Every structure is written in structure tokens, then in C-alpha cells.
Amino acid sequence: MNNDFAIETVNLTKIYGSGNTEVVAMRDATVKIRRGEVVALLGPSGSGKSTFLTAIGLINPPSAGRILIGGELVMNGPKALKDSRAFRRQHIGFVFQKSNLIPFLSAIENVQIALEINNWAVAASRRRAMSLLEYLGVGDRADHSPTKLSGGQQQRVAVARAMANRPSIILADEPTAALDGRRGRQVMELFGKVAHEHGTSVVVVTHDHRALDVFDAVYEMEDGIIRRGETGTFR
Amino acid sequence: MNLAIKDIRHNIGRFALTTVGVGMLLMVVMGMGGIYRGIIEDATLLVDEIGTDLWIVQRNTRGPFAEVSRVPANLVHRALAAPGVESAREFVYHTIQREREGKLIRIAVVGLSWPTDKGEALPLVAGRPLAQNHFEMIADDRLGLKLGEQIRLGKERYTVVGITENMIGSSGDGLAFFTVSDALDIQFDVPGEAVRLERQARYARGTLSELGRKQPALTETAFLKASEIPAIGPRQISAVMITVLPGTSVRTVASTLGGWSDVSVYTTTGQRELLLKGPVEKVRRQIGLFRVLLTIIAGIIMALILYTLTLDKLHDIALLKLIGAPNRRILGMILQQAVLLGVVGFGIAFLLGLKVFPRFPRRVILTNDDLLQLAAIVLMISVLSSVLGIWKAMRVEPNEALAG
Ligand SMILES: Nc1ncnc2c1ncn2[C@@H]1O[C@H](COP(=O)(O)OP(=O)(O)O)[C@@H](O)[C@H]1O
Ligand SMILES: [Mg+2]
């Protein structure tokens, strides 16, 4: 990964359905996101934000266009050039609105599982999971079941899991939608911290305009068209 | 981290209930197998327990168990004189159904050859073998008779002097052992009035015959006991049991005795086959088929359970795929739960069975071979029934996790 851009998309297009029911959810999205950059993606509901995010998350192949991650071509049109699942396991972390956690695992186990599928030994994965939870301020909730955690705590555990394998990218789809303003902001600040302290690129889809000062760049999406917007405040 | 165990521990109540259900179902399958085995064992138990070398029965009958056989008692002496025969004993067998304390009691009556066989070889759990030629019996505990209890059969009262366990006739009725003459008395019990009428009839026949007209004094003998009238043969027994001399081939003796045109000869193995092919064949097949059906049903139910268990976890499975868990991890979770369900269900079935089966009216026999076979079948069912769930899990798309 000898490229300044963690994510690069070229003319990414997604068409759902065909004929009468055809929906162009994303059209010619060309975006470059730097390493260690935390980016917000704004836009009204149905504008194609999730489509874009899941496309670069390699769980929703585009109809056309290219995706490069770390300078490496991973998607060429709908064709995956890598084992997508293995690639996600190593390079991409996910956080989304809710039901992020596996209900039958405790907080720490939810983080551990991400490490174990990457062949971490049990003891080492437990140590790392614990230190991540502490880093995100939920170390004292390690052995709680997800249902016993507040929404904010659940999102912190999800962030810990997303960070577990030191991915180059974390993708978050409306991660604060279920949280109140203060807690929402705390989670957004956490993404900033992760991006700047660990060099991870973070893309956050959000409706919340109050926390935009946290982001290095803002993209706006409307009717499937993505363009770079104004951040307003810069740190 | 074992996802299968974690999930089960999280839903322990539901899993416990499900396994108990599966366990009870498997107990029925297990019980069916045990009943099947019990019917076979019970059918051949007496033949096996007696363990004689050869059975001589009425010509062309499949007696004395599968059907009625009648041979003269003096056949014993003829058989003893045959080359290669070490001992010959009388055997009497018939089933009676009487009433005792207002309840029906079915007894499979066995006559033992007094005095050579007093029942010493029987597996007594209480009391003693027969000690006199008359009025004593050894009863199986299944008949519900107590040691020292007296029961009236025909004109006499018989005292229970010994108790056996699990001695059952081919129809499942408890056995009772008497001397041959007592067994015959029970079988040929004739009421006083019938005896009087029979003697009158004999007298009438005598006076009508030429011999009676020429020698009227002869007709007076009509009023003697049947056993004292030479013209009336002795009461007939069911079969004669033969043991052959050591070093003599059973086959040779069988062919010698089989040459007599008034009898048929069977080996113990032959008797077993007669019983298994005859009286219990249909029951055996019926239960066997029922068992197959139950096994299939158990398989379908387990498949449905595992399928719904998987359906409940589809979101979690999508999430696992999203974060990059390999298929074998997901497949392993479902498969392990399936096997655990099968194994724990089997264990519950076995433990429940140990408590429940002894209360059944007929024997339910769990042999190690049958248990092992069932265990293998359950394991196979578990694996097969998880296929449906695995198929569903493999088709889930990782982005379904976002639909939360
Ligand atoms: N699986 C799908 N099949 C058909 N249409 C879809 C599917 N997913 C999304 N769409 C459509 O694509 C458009 C963009 O959806 P989405 O990316 O979810 O928008 P957003 O996340 O901005 O709300 C919408 O019009 C939506 O109805
Ligand atoms: Mg969306």
C-alpha cells in the first residue's frame, strides 16, 4: 500500500433492478480519500449513501466503475479481483446504525471474534480486545451482554471491533442515528481520534450536521451524484 | 471461541427445552428398538434357557411353542434307546388364562420331567426348586404371585415355592413350572360330571360292542380310572427333549430320530427359527417398520428445529460474513449445534429410558449393539438435518446485516 489514497473510486455506478423498475442509485462516483482522513458523507435519505458505502465495503458490487484500496485495484465493475471476504477481514472495519453486535457474545467477545477470524490466539485476542475497550472507554463493560449496554456503549464496542484488526478503512453508516446529540458527538469525536491516532481512513454516513467540525472532508450526495462539499470549520 | 456453545449458553432455556423434546422423541425410537429386541428375546427365551440339543415333536407340526404338538409319553423310552442319546425328558407346554382375585392371569405352563428336572437350572431369585412330585410350582415374578401363595388350578391347589425373573413365554406371558404330571392335570382337568358322563358313554359303547355282548363282565371296567384301562392310551405330552452323548454329532442323532415316521425333530436353532418366523414375525415386522418411520420423523423434526435455530441467527450470520468470518466458522457453528442437540438428546433419551422402560408390561431390552447403532443413526440425522440450515446460512448476503 504505497499510495497516499486509502480509497479511490473511479466512475462508480450502481443500477438496481432492470427495465421499468430500474433505479440508478449511484452515478459516476469518483472519490479519493486519504490515509488517516475522517470523511463525512451527507445527503437526503435515498440519495445513494449506503450504496456507495457498501460498494467500497466490498459487500455490494457496483454495476460499473473501479474501486482501488491502498492503490490496489480490488473491484473492476461488478467483478471482484480479490477474495472480498478475506479482504474485508483484514482491511475494512464496519460500524452501522444498530444491531451491530452479536447478541449471544459479550462485549469483549464481540471484539475478540473479529481477531480470532484473523487467526489471533485466544489469550492475545483477549488482551487486545480489552485494551481496545479501555481505549474507547467501555473497559468496565467488557463482560456485559450487548442488551445490557446503552446505545452509546454498544456503538463504542462496535468501533472497537471495527478497529480490532488495524484496518486501513473504517466504514460507518449512520452510527449515531440512534444516539442523542451529546453521545452522537462523542462517537464522532472517537472516529476523529481513531483516524488521526492510527492512520485509519474513516468514512461516516450521517444526517447530523452538528458534529461536522470533526471531519477533515465532507461529501454530499444527491440523486446518486456525489460531490465534495464545504466542511465549514477546519481544525 | 466456540460460537455454538456461546449461542446455546445465551439461549440455554430454549436449548434445554428443545433437547428434552428431542430426547423424548429419541426415547420413543429407542424404546421401539427395545420392544423389538424384547419380543425376539422373549420369544426364544424358553428355548434358549432350556438349552437342550434336540426337540422331538408330533410329525409335521412346528411345536411345541409355535403350535400344539402331541406325542405319547412313552416316546421318552424309545428315544432313550436310540444310539447317541444321553438323556430324554418329557416336556409339556400350554398357556392358560384364569382369574385370580378378580383379575385375569395368563400363565404359560411348563411341565418339568420329575425327578430328573426339578428346576435347579432355572434362574431363581427367591425360594427353592420343586421338592415333591405334586402341588408345587415355580412362578415368574411377572405373574405377580408371592412366595408361599397358593393358587387353585383345576381340582388342586398349588403352592409357589420358587420365583424366577424374566422367564416369559413367546406370547409375553409369565412362565410357571410344574412337574409334568401336574402340568398335564392342569391341561386335561376334567370336571367330575364330565368324568361320570364319559364313564357312562364308555359303558354304553361297551355294551353295544360285540366284545361287550360276549363278555358282559368286561363292561364293568368302563368305571375304572382311565389310566387303569389298557384300551385307553396315556395322556399325551407336548414334546421330548434330547441331549446327545458327548462326542456325538447332534446332526447324526437328529437324522436317526427324524427317520421315525411318527415324529419330527428340531435342533434348538431350528426351534428359534420356527418361533421367529412364526408367531412373532408379523409383530416384529410391524415394530421394525414403525421404528423406521419414527426415525424418519425424528430426523424431520430435528431438521426443522435446526432450521429455525438458524433462521433466528440469520442476522448474526450476515454480520459474521460482513466482518469477514470464513464459511467454515459459520458452518461449524450450525453443525456443532446439530451434533450437540443429537448427542444431548440421545443422552436424555437413554437416561429417561432407564427410568421408564422397566415399567412397561413387556420387556424393553436395550442392547449395546442397538444403542450404538441408534447413536450412529442419531449422529447421521444430526448432520443431515443441519444441511437445510447450512444451506440457508450460506445464501445470506453480508449486507443483510445492515438491515438491522
Ligand atoms: N437492494 C436494492 N434494490 C433496489 N433498489 C435499492 C436497493 N437498495 C437501495 N435501493 C434504492 O437505491 C436508492 C439509494 O438507496 P440507498 O443507497 O440506501 O440510499 P441512502 O442510504 O442514501 O438512504 C434508493 O432509491 C433505494 O430505494
Ligand atoms: Mg442508508
XYZ file of C-alpha atoms and ligand atoms in Angstrom:
667
model
C 0.000 0.000 0.000
C 2.329 2.664 -1.234
C -0.255 5.221 -2.132
C -1.463 8.338 -0.395
C -5.049 7.414 -1.067
C -6.641 4.757 1.069
C -9.732 4.650 -1.121
C -10.101 5.636 -4.715
C -13.229 5.170 -6.777
C -13.483 5.817 -10.487
C -16.868 6.368 -12.148
C -18.602 4.092 -9.713
C -22.166 3.402 -10.865
C -24.860 1.211 -9.349
C -28.105 0.286 -11.055
C -30.664 -1.737 -9.086
C -33.245 -3.775 -10.974
C -33.804 -3.573 -14.720
C -36.325 -2.290 -17.271
C -39.244 -0.433 -15.678
C -38.017 -0.938 -12.131
C -34.509 0.261 -12.880
C -33.062 2.611 -10.242
C -29.746 4.365 -10.753
C -28.702 4.638 -7.106
C -25.183 5.930 -7.793
C -23.773 7.558 -10.898
C -20.117 8.059 -11.795
C -18.897 8.448 -8.248
C -15.254 9.429 -8.373
C -13.793 9.991 -4.936
C -10.328 9.975 -3.374
C -9.943 9.567 0.363
C -6.551 9.985 2.011
C -4.982 7.850 4.699
C -5.826 8.976 8.199
C -8.626 11.146 6.908
C -12.060 11.191 8.516
C -14.733 11.942 5.965
C -18.455 12.633 6.306
C -20.980 11.683 3.655
C -24.164 13.720 3.813
C -27.325 13.580 1.805
C -31.056 13.012 1.991
C -32.499 9.595 2.506
C -32.466 7.513 -0.677
C -29.696 9.539 -2.262
C -27.370 6.528 -2.513
C -25.078 6.964 0.518
C -25.421 3.375 1.712
C -24.973 2.150 -1.829
C -21.667 3.969 -2.052
C -20.533 2.801 1.373
C -21.401 -0.855 0.802
C -19.733 -0.717 -2.606
C -16.397 0.393 -1.166
C -17.005 -2.041 1.706
C -16.998 -4.839 -0.903
C -20.412 -6.153 0.086
C -22.403 -4.621 -2.753
C -20.650 -4.859 -6.116
C -21.102 -1.803 -8.371
C -22.561 -2.154 -11.849
C -19.653 -0.271 -13.347
C -16.544 1.638 -12.316
C -13.476 0.750 -10.320
C -12.513 0.616 -6.670
C -8.914 0.854 -5.529
C -7.985 0.296 -1.928
C -4.462 1.250 -0.860
C -3.693 1.802 -4.537
C -4.674 -1.739 -5.365
C -7.482 -2.435 -7.813
C -9.985 -4.608 -5.960
C -13.201 -4.157 -7.954
C -13.481 -3.756 -11.682
C -17.152 -3.259 -12.436
C -19.124 -5.972 -10.718
C -16.084 -8.234 -10.781
C -14.105 -8.771 -7.565
C -10.368 -9.126 -8.147
C -9.757 -10.334 -4.604
C -11.456 -12.666 -2.161
C -13.786 -9.967 -0.844
C -14.468 -11.628 2.456
C -10.817 -12.201 3.269
C -10.080 -8.636 2.196
C -12.779 -7.240 4.481
C -11.470 -9.366 7.330
C -8.041 -7.781 7.073
C -8.555 -4.261 5.766
C -12.075 -2.991 6.485
C -13.973 -2.312 9.692
C -17.720 -1.722 9.794
C -19.988 0.224 12.140
C -23.620 0.905 11.386
C -26.773 2.243 12.906
C -27.845 -0.575 15.213
C -27.729 -4.329 15.792
C -24.022 -4.111 15.258
C -23.185 -6.713 17.847
C -23.762 -10.420 18.056
C -26.296 -10.804 20.855
C -25.005 -14.088 22.224
C -21.478 -12.773 22.722
C -20.344 -10.407 25.470
C -18.852 -7.006 24.614
C -15.287 -8.281 24.733
C -16.177 -11.444 22.792
C -17.705 -9.322 20.038
C -14.284 -7.721 19.615
C -12.409 -10.995 20.075
C -14.310 -12.759 17.320
C -13.016 -10.249 14.778
C -9.473 -11.045 15.899
C -9.984 -14.801 16.058
C -11.196 -14.996 12.470
C -7.876 -13.370 11.645
C -6.063 -16.210 13.392
C -5.255 -14.449 16.635
C -4.580 -16.747 19.571
C -7.228 -16.671 22.297
C -5.151 -15.051 25.046
C -3.636 -12.426 22.771
C -7.004 -11.571 21.221
C -8.494 -11.154 24.665
C -5.714 -8.793 25.696
C -6.082 -6.693 22.578
C -9.884 -6.639 22.820
C -9.624 -5.462 26.426
C -7.183 -2.688 25.624
C -9.413 -1.517 22.755
C -12.466 -1.411 25.001
C -10.474 0.583 27.533
C -9.236 2.915 24.802
C -12.869 3.564 23.862
C -13.950 3.959 27.471
C -16.041 0.811 27.862
C -13.445 -1.412 29.565
C -15.686 -1.800 32.604
C -18.462 -3.216 30.395
C -16.306 -5.945 28.846
C -18.288 -8.893 30.167
C -21.733 -7.423 29.622
C -24.094 -8.793 27.024
C -24.939 -6.232 24.270
C -28.517 -5.980 25.541
C -27.158 -4.754 28.884
C -25.305 -1.862 27.218
C -26.634 1.589 26.368
C -26.777 2.654 22.710
C -23.601 4.721 23.065
C -21.755 1.887 24.755
C -22.879 -0.525 22.024
C -21.500 1.810 19.351
C -18.177 2.073 21.200
C -17.918 -1.717 21.296
C -18.730 -1.781 17.573
C -15.970 0.763 16.952
C -13.578 -1.388 18.985
C -14.476 -4.366 16.816
C -14.064 -2.321 13.640
C -10.599 -1.270 14.833
C -9.529 -4.690 16.040
C -7.515 -5.815 13.035
C -5.946 -2.376 12.469
C -7.850 -1.960 9.197
C -6.885 0.724 6.715
C -10.541 1.712 6.409
C -13.480 2.016 8.781
C -16.907 2.489 7.203
C -19.763 3.742 9.361
C -23.369 4.046 8.178
C -25.372 6.443 10.353
C -23.594 5.243 13.506
C -25.135 7.970 15.672
C -28.706 7.865 14.390
C -29.861 6.014 17.484
C -27.975 8.264 19.916
C -28.761 11.641 21.460
C -26.788 14.697 20.340
C -24.146 14.600 23.066
C -23.433 10.888 22.752
C -23.575 11.160 18.972
C -20.891 13.773 19.062
C -18.754 11.647 21.397
C -18.827 8.797 18.894
C -17.967 11.150 16.001
C -15.022 12.522 18.003
C -13.934 8.959 18.587
C -13.762 8.406 14.823
C -11.619 11.511 14.511
C -9.323 10.233 17.234
C -9.045 6.794 15.612
C -8.303 8.305 12.204
C -5.662 10.694 13.463
C -4.006 8.444 16.032
C -3.997 5.248 13.963
C -3.845 6.489 10.400
C -7.123 4.789 9.582
C -9.363 6.341 6.949
C -12.899 6.668 8.253
C -15.966 7.284 6.114
C -19.075 8.194 8.101
C -22.543 8.489 6.596
C -24.536 10.886 8.748
C -27.514 13.205 8.919
C -26.147 15.022 11.913
C -24.861 18.404 10.821
C -23.940 19.466 14.374
C -20.764 17.417 14.530
C -19.400 18.302 11.111
C -16.435 20.170 12.614
C -14.940 16.798 13.490
C -14.393 15.888 9.836
C -11.466 16.562 7.525
C -13.657 16.464 4.449
C -17.363 16.398 3.676
C -19.021 14.834 0.658
C -22.592 15.396 -0.294
C -24.760 13.090 -2.268
C -27.978 13.749 -4.112
C -29.818 11.519 -6.571
C -26.825 9.254 -6.875
C -24.374 12.038 -7.639
C -21.555 12.589 -5.164
C -19.579 15.820 -4.836
C -17.151 17.360 -2.413
C -18.768 19.902 -0.084
C -17.723 22.521 2.394
C -16.613 21.479 5.876
C -17.133 24.930 7.281
C -14.798 24.505 10.190
C -11.285 23.079 9.991
C -9.238 22.011 12.890
C -14.134 -19.015 20.955
C -16.830 -21.547 20.273
C -19.804 -19.738 18.761
C -22.072 -22.794 19.013
C -21.602 -23.057 22.784
C -21.859 -19.294 23.291
C -25.163 -19.186 21.445
C -26.517 -22.153 23.380
C -25.488 -20.631 26.704
C -27.193 -17.410 25.718
C -30.410 -19.274 24.884
C -29.977 -22.026 27.442
C -33.642 -22.299 28.390
C -34.799 -22.777 24.846
C -32.000 -25.176 24.014
C -32.725 -27.239 27.144
C -36.410 -27.466 26.277
C -35.615 -28.396 22.690
C -33.168 -31.115 23.674
C -35.606 -32.549 26.201
C -38.174 -32.689 23.395
C -35.728 -34.325 21.014
C -34.623 -36.605 23.855
C -38.162 -37.798 24.469
C -38.657 -38.412 20.781
C -35.426 -40.385 20.645
C -36.532 -42.258 23.762
C -39.565 -43.472 21.844
C -37.321 -44.533 18.944
C -35.021 -46.245 21.436
C -37.977 -47.862 23.185
C -39.337 -49.138 19.903
C -35.988 -50.795 19.251
C -36.015 -52.175 22.780
C -39.524 -53.574 22.359
C -38.454 -55.148 19.072
C -35.471 -56.757 20.774
C -37.627 -57.737 23.743
C -40.140 -59.555 21.556
C -37.381 -61.541 19.889
C -35.693 -62.311 23.205
C -38.934 -63.265 24.914
C -39.987 -65.434 22.009
C -36.856 -67.524 22.128
C -36.076 -67.196 25.812
C -37.549 -70.518 26.886
C -35.883 -72.408 24.058
C -32.555 -70.772 24.850
C -32.922 -71.208 28.601
C -33.751 -74.902 28.336
C -30.782 -75.332 26.054
C -31.472 -78.924 25.127
C -29.905 -80.373 21.956
C -32.966 -81.709 20.151
C -36.737 -81.451 20.295
C -38.920 -84.369 19.216
C -42.442 -83.261 18.337
C -45.540 -84.607 16.621
C -44.897 -85.415 12.977
C -45.219 -82.409 10.654
C -46.017 -79.955 13.431
C -43.878 -76.939 14.307
C -44.470 -77.483 18.030
C -44.427 -77.291 20.899
C -44.204 -73.461 21.028
C -45.362 -72.249 17.637
C -48.271 -74.688 17.551
C -49.737 -77.568 19.546
C -47.807 -80.826 19.419
C -48.920 -84.178 20.883
C -46.621 -87.115 21.392
C -47.110 -90.195 23.596
C -45.257 -90.063 26.914
C -43.573 -93.391 26.179
C -41.688 -91.737 23.332
C -39.159 -90.867 26.068
C -38.215 -94.535 26.425
C -37.964 -95.083 22.690
C -35.744 -92.059 22.340
C -33.517 -93.183 25.193
C -32.866 -96.429 23.374
C -31.690 -94.622 20.231
C -27.912 -94.520 19.609
C -26.164 -91.331 20.712
C -28.898 -90.200 23.098
C -27.678 -89.333 26.583
C -30.945 -88.282 28.121
C -34.579 -87.861 27.098
C -37.044 -85.822 29.091
C -40.759 -85.143 28.846
C -41.842 -81.623 28.058
C -45.286 -80.114 28.485
C -46.209 -76.602 27.439
C -49.512 -74.798 27.205
C -50.981 -71.428 28.069
C -53.934 -70.919 30.393
C -55.934 -67.836 31.202
C -57.624 -67.882 34.605
C -58.938 -65.488 37.152
C -57.254 -64.608 40.404
C -58.657 -62.120 42.884
C -60.983 -60.834 40.203
C -58.216 -60.208 37.719
C -57.207 -62.135 34.639
C -53.981 -64.043 34.888
C -52.278 -65.652 31.897
C -49.845 -68.402 32.707
C -47.570 -70.247 30.319
C -47.474 -73.682 31.984
C -44.262 -75.694 31.640
C -44.003 -79.295 32.803
C -40.637 -80.409 34.106
C -39.624 -84.042 33.910
C -39.811 -85.294 37.500
C -37.483 -86.386 39.091
C -34.667 -85.674 36.628
C -35.549 -81.991 36.338
C -36.682 -80.166 39.469
C -35.978 -76.717 38.080
C -32.499 -76.426 39.589
C -31.255 -74.872 36.351
C -33.831 -72.067 36.479
C -32.653 -68.568 37.476
C -34.388 -68.481 40.866
C -34.429 -65.146 42.670
C -36.296 -66.485 45.699
C -37.371 -69.801 47.166
C -36.231 -73.207 46.007
C -36.693 -75.735 43.179
C -39.540 -78.282 43.263
C -39.137 -80.753 46.101
C -42.058 -83.088 45.521
C -43.891 -84.676 42.615
C -47.101 -82.737 43.194
C -48.731 -79.458 44.193
C -45.664 -77.246 43.963
C -44.835 -74.632 41.388
C -42.128 -72.159 40.471
C -43.636 -68.911 39.191
C -42.164 -65.967 37.345
C -42.420 -62.695 39.236
C -44.302 -61.241 36.265
C -47.305 -63.350 37.268
C -47.499 -61.370 40.489
C -47.634 -64.485 42.690
C -45.929 -64.367 46.091
C -43.675 -66.989 47.580
C -45.813 -69.367 49.641
C -49.017 -68.248 47.933
C -51.462 -70.940 46.868
C -53.375 -70.858 43.635
C -56.154 -73.171 42.542
C -55.783 -74.603 39.051
C -58.222 -77.338 38.088
C -59.010 -79.538 41.038
C -55.825 -78.909 43.019
C -54.117 -76.099 44.903
C -50.511 -75.387 44.032
C -48.035 -73.643 46.335
C -45.480 -71.237 44.941
C -42.112 -72.490 46.227
C -39.778 -70.521 43.939
C -39.735 -67.271 41.998
C -37.880 -66.596 38.736
C -37.259 -63.340 36.957
C -37.812 -62.595 33.271
C -38.962 -66.084 32.348
C -41.526 -65.394 29.679
C -43.307 -67.417 27.036
C -43.296 -66.429 23.373
C -46.541 -64.528 23.818
C -45.089 -62.496 26.665
C -46.904 -64.325 29.474
C -45.021 -65.262 32.620
C -43.956 -68.885 32.926
C -44.883 -71.238 35.747
C -43.070 -74.555 36.187
C -44.780 -77.696 37.473
C -43.958 -81.385 37.317
C -45.082 -82.959 34.061
C -47.948 -84.821 35.739
C -49.237 -81.643 37.426
C -48.932 -79.727 34.162
C -50.964 -82.455 32.464
C -53.533 -82.408 35.275
C -53.966 -78.695 34.710
C -54.227 -79.161 30.962
C -56.578 -82.160 30.985
C -58.570 -81.169 34.038
C -61.957 -82.823 33.618
C -64.800 -81.888 35.978
C -66.449 -84.692 38.000
C -69.636 -84.550 35.952
C -67.661 -84.882 32.713
C -65.864 -87.935 34.142
C -69.227 -89.528 35.098
C -70.678 -88.846 31.653
C -67.556 -90.178 29.939
C -67.733 -93.427 32.004
C -71.412 -93.802 31.102
C -70.565 -93.340 27.439
C -67.763 -95.909 27.694
C -70.150 -98.378 29.303
C -72.738 -97.782 26.608
C -70.144 -98.282 23.870
C -69.002 -101.483 25.631
C -72.477 -102.977 25.846
C -73.033 -102.209 22.173
C -69.779 -103.787 21.011
C -69.512 -107.443 20.149
C -66.887 -107.969 22.844
C -69.190 -106.477 25.468
C -72.089 -108.668 24.465
C -69.965 -111.827 24.625
C -68.214 -110.908 27.884
C -70.511 -108.591 29.860
C -68.119 -108.537 32.854
C -65.647 -106.537 30.718
C -68.042 -103.610 30.516
C -67.656 -103.125 34.263
C -64.098 -101.822 33.606
C -65.673 -98.736 31.999
C -65.990 -97.313 35.503
C -62.249 -97.596 36.304
C -59.820 -94.694 36.105
C -58.721 -94.016 32.547
C -55.136 -94.847 33.473
C -56.219 -98.317 34.629
C -57.906 -99.215 31.355
C -55.368 -100.684 28.914
C -57.539 -99.800 25.932
C -57.195 -96.090 26.692
C -53.777 -94.624 25.985
C -51.859 -92.448 28.476
C -52.233 -88.659 28.361
C -50.036 -87.153 25.715
C -47.167 -84.735 26.291
C -46.049 -81.843 24.101
C -42.555 -82.911 23.161
C -39.489 -84.859 24.212
C -36.193 -83.109 24.837
C -32.993 -84.899 23.956
C -29.415 -84.303 24.982
C -26.865 -86.212 22.960
C -23.831 -88.040 24.318
C -20.644 -86.000 24.455
C -18.643 -86.514 21.287
C -21.715 -87.460 19.301
C -22.865 -85.244 16.470
C -26.267 -83.659 17.078
C -26.875 -83.911 13.345
C -26.417 -87.688 13.297
C -28.796 -88.228 16.224
C -31.287 -85.822 14.630
C -31.287 -87.798 11.405
C -31.700 -91.100 13.268
C -34.696 -89.793 15.250
C -36.027 -87.938 12.229
C -36.240 -91.265 10.455
C -39.128 -92.308 12.728
C -42.235 -91.656 10.766
C -44.414 -90.525 13.689
C -42.293 -87.563 14.810
C -40.381 -84.529 13.595
C -37.071 -83.402 15.102
C -35.722 -79.879 15.565
C -32.477 -78.537 16.929
C -32.535 -75.568 19.324
C -31.568 -73.310 16.429
C -34.387 -74.810 14.411
C -36.841 -74.058 17.215
C -35.589 -70.470 17.394
C -36.194 -70.048 13.708
C -39.656 -71.559 13.932
C -40.541 -69.054 16.631
C -39.056 -66.040 14.892
C -40.594 -66.915 11.548
C -43.899 -67.900 13.080
C -45.770 -66.259 15.930
C -43.649 -63.113 16.298
C -42.848 -62.482 12.658
C -45.648 -60.018 11.987
C -45.254 -58.198 15.275
C -41.546 -57.994 14.642
C -42.002 -56.550 11.162
C -44.661 -54.155 12.339
C -42.496 -52.772 15.101
C -39.467 -52.721 12.838
C -41.320 -50.618 10.272
C -42.734 -48.371 12.948
C -39.238 -47.827 14.224
C -38.003 -46.819 10.780
C -40.925 -44.413 10.481
C -40.186 -42.887 13.882
C -36.542 -42.458 12.972
C -37.515 -40.580 9.829
C -39.927 -38.390 11.795
C -37.235 -37.661 14.367
C -34.960 -36.639 11.506
C -37.549 -34.284 10.041
C -38.296 -32.694 13.398
C -34.611 -32.213 14.136
C -34.125 -30.655 10.707
C -36.975 -28.212 11.365
C -35.582 -27.309 14.784
C -32.112 -26.699 13.400
C -33.566 -24.742 10.502
C -35.477 -22.394 12.802
C -32.465 -22.094 15.107
C -30.517 -20.951 12.053
C -33.278 -18.628 10.834
C -33.190 -16.879 14.210
C -29.482 -16.293 13.725
C -29.538 -15.120 10.108
C -28.782 -11.525 11.073
C -25.842 -12.643 13.204
C -24.617 -14.879 10.397
C -24.801 -11.963 7.949
C -22.854 -9.902 10.473
C -20.201 -12.594 10.761
C -19.883 -12.660 6.981
C -19.684 -8.867 6.912
C -16.738 -8.752 9.301
C -15.151 -11.469 7.193
C -15.718 -14.721 9.092
C -14.929 -17.661 6.794
C -17.740 -20.058 5.889
C -16.258 -22.915 7.853
C -16.699 -20.890 11.033
C -20.419 -20.409 10.323
C -20.899 -23.940 9.058
C -19.066 -25.235 12.134
C -21.403 -23.358 14.448
C -24.534 -24.887 12.908
C -23.049 -28.352 12.632
C -21.784 -28.332 16.208
C -25.177 -27.275 17.487
C -26.790 -30.035 15.474
C -24.435 -32.658 16.847
C -24.808 -31.312 20.374
C -28.580 -31.451 20.044
C -28.319 -35.043 18.862
C -25.800 -36.137 21.499
C -27.541 -34.479 24.449
C -30.919 -35.662 23.128
C -29.578 -39.196 22.936
C -28.239 -38.941 26.497
C -31.599 -37.712 27.763
C -33.350 -40.479 25.827
C -31.088 -43.080 27.414
C -31.451 -41.790 30.976
C -35.218 -41.361 30.657
C -35.453 -44.786 29.082
C -33.655 -46.399 32.015
C -36.363 -44.971 34.290
C -39.381 -45.517 32.055
C -38.827 -48.791 30.211
C -38.819 -51.114 33.256
C -42.430 -50.029 33.880
C -43.567 -51.381 30.528
C -45.681 -54.558 30.628
C -43.328 -56.356 28.278
C -39.602 -56.339 28.310
C -37.754 -53.467 26.614
C -34.215 -54.619 26.029
C -31.505 -52.091 25.243
C -28.535 -53.973 23.866
C -25.183 -52.263 23.436
C -25.258 -53.013 19.724
C -28.682 -51.430 19.302
C -27.682 -48.378 21.345
C -24.508 -47.944 19.335
C -26.436 -48.313 16.108
C -29.001 -45.744 17.215
C -26.230 -43.392 18.319
C -24.702 -43.640 14.861
C -28.096 -43.027 13.260
C -28.732 -40.003 15.502
C -25.336 -38.596 14.594
C -26.132 -39.082 10.937
C -29.555 -37.465 11.332
C -27.960 -34.536 13.156
C -25.521 -33.922 10.355
C -28.114 -34.418 7.621
C -30.737 -32.298 9.332
C -28.323 -29.393 9.668
C -27.949 -29.313 5.884
C -31.145 -27.290 5.468
C -29.946 -24.690 7.974
C -26.466 -24.588 6.481
C -27.911 -24.126 3.010
C -29.923 -21.148 4.263
C -26.937 -19.689 6.118
C -24.668 -19.964 3.089
C -27.130 -17.961 0.994
C -27.321 -15.000 3.355
C -25.693 -11.864 1.961
C -23.387 -9.917 4.288
C -25.192 -6.636 3.570
C -28.334 -8.092 5.170
C -26.589 -7.300 8.448
C -27.128 -3.613 7.682
C -30.884 -4.112 7.534
C -30.817 -4.492 11.365
N -31.386 -3.675 -2.888
C -31.983 -2.662 -3.564
N -32.783 -2.955 -4.598
C -33.403 -1.945 -5.287
N -33.257 -0.679 -5.000
C -32.460 -0.318 -3.973
C -31.793 -1.314 -3.183
N -31.073 -0.694 -2.228
C -31.297 0.639 -2.412
N -32.115 0.839 -3.446
C -32.536 2.149 -3.955
O -31.390 2.889 -4.278
C -31.543 4.222 -3.876
C -30.401 4.588 -2.909
O -30.571 3.857 -1.691
P -29.534 3.974 -0.504
O -28.182 3.780 -1.003
O -29.976 3.026 0.568
O -29.760 5.456 -0.022
P -29.400 6.115 1.389
O -28.510 5.263 2.130
O -28.799 7.441 0.996
O -30.709 6.363 2.065
C -32.916 4.350 -3.251
O -33.793 4.871 -4.234
C -33.268 2.945 -2.896
O -34.659 2.761 -2.987
Mg -28.736 4.386 4.061
